[in-house]
């Protein structure tokens, strides 16, 4: 029944009906408490496998979607790679919330150092504000309350948006300086602004990049033909990148970089298409990070599929009603998806842990073992220039 509830997403009335057919009489409230309360063993294993998963490869993938908690809209975040998936539900999906997910909900930290100042280069700030921030540049680390008081004392006239940008930059700088929790070096995601600058490198999804082209609906026959011709070249180039991942080399990397420049310098005269091509060209460094790290996927399908599993459960069960229920949803969906990726039956895993047999190794150990066998580590191909 637990397997049906957590992995498949069967509704609670169906589970109770299933139990009643076998003569097991249990109230709805009691059944809910059995599922969501006193689950520290599982919560701890979820946290442990998350840390192991973050250490298991040179990159992580992430995505989010809307969900509901006690009837209120919240956001469901997924962080994953081929070895694990972790689910976390938070009220928001702004950059600080995404950092909360990456840091597994640990207390926020902030640093106004050079990294923070670098993050603010493209932000509209007055010269006086920049000078004040530069004068206070240091490696001193602050908690959230003390940092906000410090920022108010430094810049009492700061506007809301500018304050948010500085706060985000300071949080990113503190995240990059983490030593007691794994820091994501490369993030594979879509082009949503809440992922900007969170990690040192960002790989964009080619499938997401192709979708805006499909939203163009030219009326003129010539424009339709130009769009079709360009999309064929777009996906032909995508297939060349797939081939490169199988046999990477410095020479092929140089050729593909040149081919990218040629393809996305195309001018058709169809204004909407040319504008879209220009936007893709501006994302070159993020779209072509795979040339430097061939182990990176070209798409973000893994995290999108992870999100879809939550959507299926949401469609059946709508959403948890309490913070305890929210945490249980996150934990058990994390365990269900990670056991699947580890080749372990979720039902067998639950039975093993509930009975105390512990014949199945900790999931964190299974992730580490799989990562060691697969050797999914950084494998930069040196450029020839």
Coordinates of C-alpha atoms in Angstrom, one line a residue:
X1 CA 0.0 0.0 0.0
X2 CA 2.9 2.4 0.8
X3 CA 4.4 1.6 -2.6
X4 CA 1.1 2.3 -4.3
X5 CA 0.7 5.6 -2.4
X6 CA 4.2 7.1 -2.8
X7 CA 5.5 5.7 -6.1
X8 CA 2.4 5.4 -8.2
X9 CA 0.4 8.2 -6.7
X10 CA -2.8 6.3 -5.9
X11 CA -5.4 8.4 -4.0
X12 CA -5.9 7.8 -0.2
X13 CA -9.5 6.5 -0.5
X14 CA -8.3 3.8 -2.9
X15 CA -5.5 2.8 -0.5
X16 CA -8.0 2.6 2.4
X17 CA -10.3 0.5 0.2
X18 CA -7.4 -1.8 -0.6
X19 CA -6.7 -2.3 3.1
X20 CA -10.3 -2.8 4.0
X21 CA -10.6 -5.6 1.5
X22 CA -8.0 -7.5 3.5
X23 CA -9.8 -6.9 6.8
X24 CA -7.5 -4.1 7.9
X25 CA -9.7 -1.4 9.5
X26 CA -8.0 1.9 10.0
X27 CA -9.2 5.5 10.1
X28 CA -8.2 8.1 7.6
X29 CA -6.4 10.2 10.2
X30 CA -4.5 7.2 11.6
X31 CA -3.5 6.2 8.1
X32 CA -2.3 9.8 7.3
X33 CA -0.2 9.8 10.5
X34 CA 1.5 6.5 9.7
X35 CA 2.5 8.0 6.4
X36 CA 3.9 11.4 7.4
X37 CA 4.8 11.4 11.1
X38 CA 7.9 10.0 12.9
X39 CA 9.8 9.5 9.6
X40 CA 13.2 10.8 10.7
X41 CA 15.0 7.6 9.5
X42 CA 13.7 8.3 6.0
X43 CA 14.3 12.1 6.2
X44 CA 17.9 11.5 7.3
X45 CA 18.5 9.0 4.4
X46 CA 17.1 11.6 2.0
X47 CA 19.5 14.2 3.2
X48 CA 22.4 11.8 3.0
X49 CA 21.7 10.6 -0.5
X50 CA 21.4 14.3 -1.6
X51 CA 24.9 15.0 -0.4
X52 CA 26.2 11.9 -2.1
X53 CA 24.4 12.8 -5.3
X54 CA 25.9 16.3 -5.3
X55 CA 29.3 14.7 -5.1
X56 CA 28.6 12.1 -7.7
X57 CA 29.2 14.1 -10.9
X58 CA 30.6 17.4 -12.3
X59 CA 27.1 18.6 -13.0
X60 CA 23.6 18.7 -11.7
X61 CA 20.2 19.3 -13.4
X62 CA 17.3 21.3 -12.0
X63 CA 13.8 22.3 -12.8
X64 CA 10.7 23.4 -10.9
X65 CA 6.9 23.5 -11.2
X66 CA 3.8 24.7 -9.4
X67 CA 2.3 22.7 -6.6
X68 CA -0.1 23.3 -3.7
X69 CA 0.3 23.0 0.0
X70 CA -2.8 23.4 2.1
X71 CA -4.5 24.9 -0.9
X72 CA -1.8 27.6 -1.4
X73 CA 0.4 27.8 -4.5
X74 CA 4.0 26.8 -3.8
X75 CA 6.9 25.6 -6.0
X76 CA 8.3 22.1 -6.4
X77 CA 12.0 21.9 -7.2
X78 CA 13.9 18.9 -8.5
X79 CA 17.7 18.5 -8.4
X80 CA 19.1 15.3 -10.1
X81 CA 21.5 13.5 -12.3
X82 CA 21.6 10.0 -13.6
X83 CA 22.2 8.5 -10.1
X84 CA 19.6 10.2 -7.9
X85 CA 16.7 12.7 -7.7
X86 CA 15.9 15.1 -4.9
X87 CA 12.5 16.9 -4.4
X88 CA 12.0 20.0 -2.3
X89 CA 8.9 22.2 -2.0
X90 CA 9.2 25.9 -1.1
X91 CA 6.9 28.9 -1.2
X92 CA 8.9 30.6 -3.9
X93 CA 11.2 29.9 -6.9
X94 CA 13.4 33.1 -6.8
X95 CA 17.2 32.8 -6.7
X96 CA 17.4 32.7 -2.9
X97 CA 14.9 29.9 -2.9
X98 CA 16.8 27.9 -5.5
X99 CA 19.9 28.4 -3.3
X100 CA 18.0 27.1 -0.3
X101 CA 17.2 23.9 -2.4
X102 CA 20.9 23.6 -3.4
X103 CA 22.0 24.0 0.2
X104 CA 19.3 21.6 1.5
X105 CA 17.5 24.2 3.6
X106 CA 20.5 25.2 5.8
X107 CA 20.5 28.7 7.3
X108 CA 21.3 31.3 4.7
X109 CA 24.7 32.9 4.6
X110 CA 26.0 36.1 2.9
X111 CA 29.4 37.5 1.8
X112 CA 30.1 41.0 0.3
X113 CA 33.3 39.9 -1.4
X114 CA 34.7 40.3 -4.9
X115 CA 32.6 37.5 -6.2
X116 CA 29.5 39.4 -5.0
X117 CA 30.7 42.5 -6.7
X118 CA 31.4 40.6 -9.9
X119 CA 27.8 39.3 -9.8
X120 CA 26.6 43.0 -9.6
X121 CA 28.5 44.2 -12.7
X122 CA 25.4 44.2 -15.0
X123 CA 23.1 45.6 -12.3
X124 CA 22.1 49.2 -12.4
X125 CA 23.6 50.8 -9.3
X126 CA 24.8 54.3 -8.7
X127 CA 28.5 55.0 -8.6
X128 CA 28.2 56.0 -4.9
X129 CA 26.6 52.6 -4.1
X130 CA 29.3 50.7 -5.9
X131 CA 32.0 52.6 -4.1
X132 CA 30.3 51.9 -0.7
X133 CA 30.1 48.2 -1.5
X134 CA 33.7 48.1 -2.8
X135 CA 34.9 49.8 0.4
X136 CA 33.2 47.1 2.5
X137 CA 34.4 44.2 0.4
X138 CA 35.6 41.3 2.6
X139 CA 35.4 37.6 3.3
X140 CA 33.3 38.2 6.4
X141 CA 30.3 35.9 6.5
X142 CA 26.9 37.0 7.8
X143 CA 23.7 35.4 8.9
X144 CA 20.6 36.7 7.2
X145 CA 19.3 39.0 9.9
X146 CA 22.7 40.5 10.6
X147 CA 23.4 40.9 6.9
X148 CA 20.1 42.8 6.3
X149 CA 20.8 45.1 9.2
X150 CA 24.4 45.7 7.9
X151 CA 23.1 46.5 4.4
X152 CA 20.5 48.9 5.8
X153 CA 23.2 50.7 7.8
X154 CA 25.5 50.9 4.7
X155 CA 22.9 51.9 2.2
X156 CA 19.7 53.2 3.9
X157 CA 18.2 54.7 0.7
X158 CA 18.6 51.5 -1.3
X159 CA 15.6 50.6 -3.5
X160 CA 13.8 47.3 -3.2
X161 CA 15.1 45.9 -6.5
X162 CA 18.6 47.0 -5.9
X163 CA 18.5 45.6 -2.4
X164 CA 17.3 42.2 -3.8
X165 CA 20.1 42.1 -6.3
X166 CA 22.8 42.9 -3.7
X167 CA 21.3 40.3 -1.3
X168 CA 21.2 37.6 -4.1
X169 CA 24.8 38.4 -5.1
X170 CA 26.0 38.1 -1.4
X171 CA 24.2 34.8 -1.1
X172 CA 25.8 33.5 -4.2
X173 CA 29.2 34.5 -3.0
X174 CA 28.7 32.7 0.3
X175 CA 27.4 29.6 -1.5
X176 CA 30.5 29.5 -3.7
X177 CA 32.7 29.6 -0.5
X178 CA 30.9 26.6 1.1
X179 CA 33.1 24.0 2.6
X180 CA 30.7 21.8 4.6
X181 CA 28.3 21.1 1.8
X182 CA 28.9 20.2 -1.9
X183 CA 28.8 23.2 -4.2
X184 CA 27.3 22.7 -7.7
X185 CA 30.0 23.7 -10.2
X186 CA 27.9 23.2 -13.4
X187 CA 24.2 23.5 -13.6
X188 CA 22.1 22.2 -16.5
X189 CA 18.8 24.0 -16.6
X190 CA 16.5 26.1 -18.8
X191 CA 17.0 29.8 -19.4
X192 CA 14.8 31.0 -16.4
X193 CA 16.3 34.1 -14.7
X194 CA 16.2 32.5 -11.2
X195 CA 19.1 30.2 -12.2
X196 CA 21.3 33.0 -13.4
X197 CA 24.8 33.2 -11.8
X198 CA 24.0 30.6 -9.1
X199 CA 26.9 28.4 -10.3
X200 CA 30.2 29.0 -11.9
X201 CA 29.1 27.4 -15.2
X202 CA 25.7 26.9 -16.7
X203 CA 24.7 24.6 -19.5
X204 CA 21.5 25.5 -21.3
X205 CA 19.1 22.9 -22.6
X206 CA 19.0 22.6 -26.4
X207 CA 15.5 21.3 -26.4
X208 CA 14.3 24.4 -24.6
X209 CA 16.2 26.6 -27.0
X210 CA 14.5 25.0 -29.9
X211 CA 10.9 25.5 -28.6
X212 CA 10.7 29.3 -29.4
X213 CA 11.4 28.6 -33.0
X214 CA 8.4 26.3 -33.1
X215 CA 6.2 29.1 -31.7
X216 CA 6.8 31.2 -34.8
X217 CA 3.9 31.0 -37.2
X218 CA 4.8 32.8 -40.4
X219 CA 2.1 33.6 -42.9
X220 CA 4.2 34.3 -45.9
X221 CA 5.2 31.0 -47.7
X222 CA 8.8 32.2 -48.1
X223 CA 9.1 32.8 -44.4
X224 CA 7.6 29.3 -43.7
X225 CA 10.2 27.7 -45.9
X226 CA 13.0 29.7 -44.3
X227 CA 11.9 28.6 -40.9
X228 CA 11.7 25.0 -42.0
X229 CA 15.2 25.2 -43.6
X230 CA 16.7 26.8 -40.5
X231 CA 15.1 24.2 -38.1
X232 CA 16.6 21.4 -40.2
X233 CA 20.0 23.0 -39.8
X234 CA 19.4 23.6 -36.1
X235 CA 18.7 19.9 -35.4
X236 CA 21.4 18.7 -37.8
X237 CA 23.8 20.6 -35.6
X238 CA 22.3 19.2 -32.5
X239 CA 23.0 15.7 -33.9
X240 CA 26.6 16.7 -34.6
X241 CA 26.9 17.6 -30.9
X242 CA 25.5 14.2 -29.9
X243 CA 28.2 12.5 -32.1
X244 CA 30.9 14.7 -30.5
X245 CA 29.9 13.5 -27.1
X246 CA 30.7 9.9 -28.2
X247 CA 34.1 10.8 -29.6
X248 CA 35.3 14.2 -28.4
X249 CA 38.5 15.8 -29.7
X250 CA 40.1 19.2 -29.8
X251 CA 39.9 19.4 -33.5
X252 CA 36.1 18.5 -33.6
X253 CA 35.5 21.0 -30.8
X254 CA 37.1 23.8 -32.9
X255 CA 35.1 22.8 -36.0
X256 CA 31.8 22.8 -34.0
X257 CA 32.5 26.2 -32.5
X258 CA 33.0 27.5 -36.0
X259 CA 29.9 25.8 -37.3
X260 CA 27.9 27.4 -34.5
X261 CA 29.1 30.9 -35.5
X262 CA 28.2 30.3 -39.1
X263 CA 24.8 28.8 -38.4
X264 CA 23.7 31.5 -36.0
X265 CA 25.0 34.3 -38.1
X266 CA 22.2 33.4 -40.6
X267 CA 20.2 36.4 -41.9
X268 CA 16.9 35.4 -43.6
X269 CA 15.1 38.7 -43.9
X270 CA 12.3 37.2 -41.8
X271 CA 12.5 39.6 -38.8
X272 CA 11.0 37.3 -36.2
X273 CA 13.3 34.4 -37.2
X274 CA 16.4 36.6 -37.4
X275 CA 15.6 38.0 -33.9
X276 CA 15.3 34.5 -32.5
X277 CA 18.6 33.4 -34.1
X278 CA 20.3 36.4 -32.6
X279 CA 19.1 35.4 -29.1
X280 CA 20.4 31.9 -29.5
X281 CA 23.8 33.3 -30.7
X282 CA 24.1 35.4 -27.5
X283 CA 23.8 32.1 -25.5
X284 CA 26.8 30.5 -27.2
X285 CA 29.0 29.9 -24.2
X286 CA 26.1 28.2 -22.2
X287 CA 24.9 26.1 -25.2
X288 CA 28.4 24.9 -26.1
X289 CA 29.7 24.1 -22.6
X290 CA 29.3 20.4 -23.7
X291 CA 32.3 20.9 -26.0
X292 CA 34.4 21.5 -22.9
X293 CA 32.6 18.8 -20.8
X294 CA 31.3 16.1 -23.1
X295 CA 29.7 14.2 -20.2
X296 CA 27.0 16.9 -20.0
X297 CA 23.6 16.1 -21.5
X298 CA 22.3 18.3 -24.3
X299 CA 18.9 18.5 -22.7
X300 CA 17.2 18.8 -19.4
X301 CA 14.8 15.9 -19.8
X302 CA 15.9 14.2 -16.7
X303 CA 14.7 16.9 -14.4
X304 CA 11.6 17.6 -16.5
X305 CA 10.6 13.9 -16.1
X306 CA 11.3 14.2 -12.4
X307 CA 8.9 17.2 -12.3
X308 CA 6.3 15.2 -14.2
X309 CA 6.3 12.5 -11.5
X310 CA 5.3 15.1 -9.0
X311 CA 2.6 16.5 -11.3
X312 CA 1.1 13.0 -11.6
X313 CA 0.9 12.7 -7.8
X314 CA -0.4 16.3 -7.6
X315 CA -3.2 15.5 -10.1
X316 CA -4.3 12.5 -7.9
X317 CA -3.7 13.8 -4.4
X318 CA -3.8 17.6 -5.0
X319 CA -1.2 18.4 -2.3
X320 CA -0.2 18.0 1.3
X321 CA -2.1 20.0 4.0
X322 CA 0.6 20.5 6.6
X323 CA 4.3 21.1 6.8
X324 CA 4.8 17.6 8.1
X325 CA 2.9 16.3 5.0
X326 CA 4.9 18.5 2.7
X327 CA 8.2 17.1 4.1
X328 CA 6.9 13.5 3.8
X329 CA 5.9 14.1 0.1
X330 CA 9.4 15.5 -0.6
X331 CA 11.3 12.7 1.2
X332 CA 9.4 9.7 -0.1
X333 CA 9.3 10.9 -3.7
X334 CA 13.1 11.5 -3.3
X335 CA 13.5 7.9 -2.1
X336 CA 11.2 6.4 -4.7
X337 CA 12.9 8.0 -7.6
X338 CA 16.4 7.4 -6.3
X339 CA 15.7 3.7 -5.6
X340 CA 14.4 3.4 -9.2
X341 CA 17.6 4.9 -10.5
X342 CA 19.6 2.5 -8.3
X343 CA 17.8 -0.5 -9.6
X344 CA 16.1 -1.2 -6.2
X345 CA 12.4 -2.0 -5.7
X346 CA 10.9 0.8 -3.7
X347 CA 8.6 -1.7 -2.0
X348 CA 11.5 -3.9 -1.1
X349 CA 13.4 -0.8 0.2
X350 CA 10.5 0.3 2.4
X351 CA 10.0 -3.2 3.8
X352 CA 13.7 -3.5 4.5
X353 CA 13.8 -0.2 6.4
X354 CA 10.5 -0.6 8.3
X355 CA 11.4 -4.1 9.5
X356 CA 14.9 -3.0 10.5
X357 CA 16.6 -5.6 8.4
X358 CA 18.8 -3.0 6.6
X359 CA 19.9 -5.6 4.1
X360 CA 19.9 -2.9 1.4
X361 CA 22.9 -0.6 1.7
X362 CA 22.3 3.1 2.4
X363 CA 21.2 4.8 -0.8
X364 CA 24.1 7.3 -0.4
X365 CA 26.5 4.4 -0.7
X366 CA 24.7 3.0 -3.8
X367 CA 25.0 6.4 -5.5
X368 CA 28.7 6.7 -4.7
X369 CA 29.4 3.2 -6.0
X370 CA 27.5 3.8 -9.2
X371 CA 29.3 7.1 -9.7
X372 CA 32.7 5.4 -9.1
X373 CA 31.8 2.8 -11.7
X374 CA 30.5 5.3 -14.3
X375 CA 33.2 7.9 -13.6
X376 CA 31.0 10.8 -14.4
X377 CA 33.6 13.5 -13.7
X378 CA 34.9 16.6 -15.3
X379 CA 36.7 15.8 -18.6
X380 CA 37.5 19.1 -20.2
X381 CA 38.9 19.0 -23.7
X382 CA 41.7 21.5 -24.1
X383 CA 41.1 24.1 -26.8
X384 CA 43.6 24.4 -29.7
X385 CA 43.9 28.2 -29.5

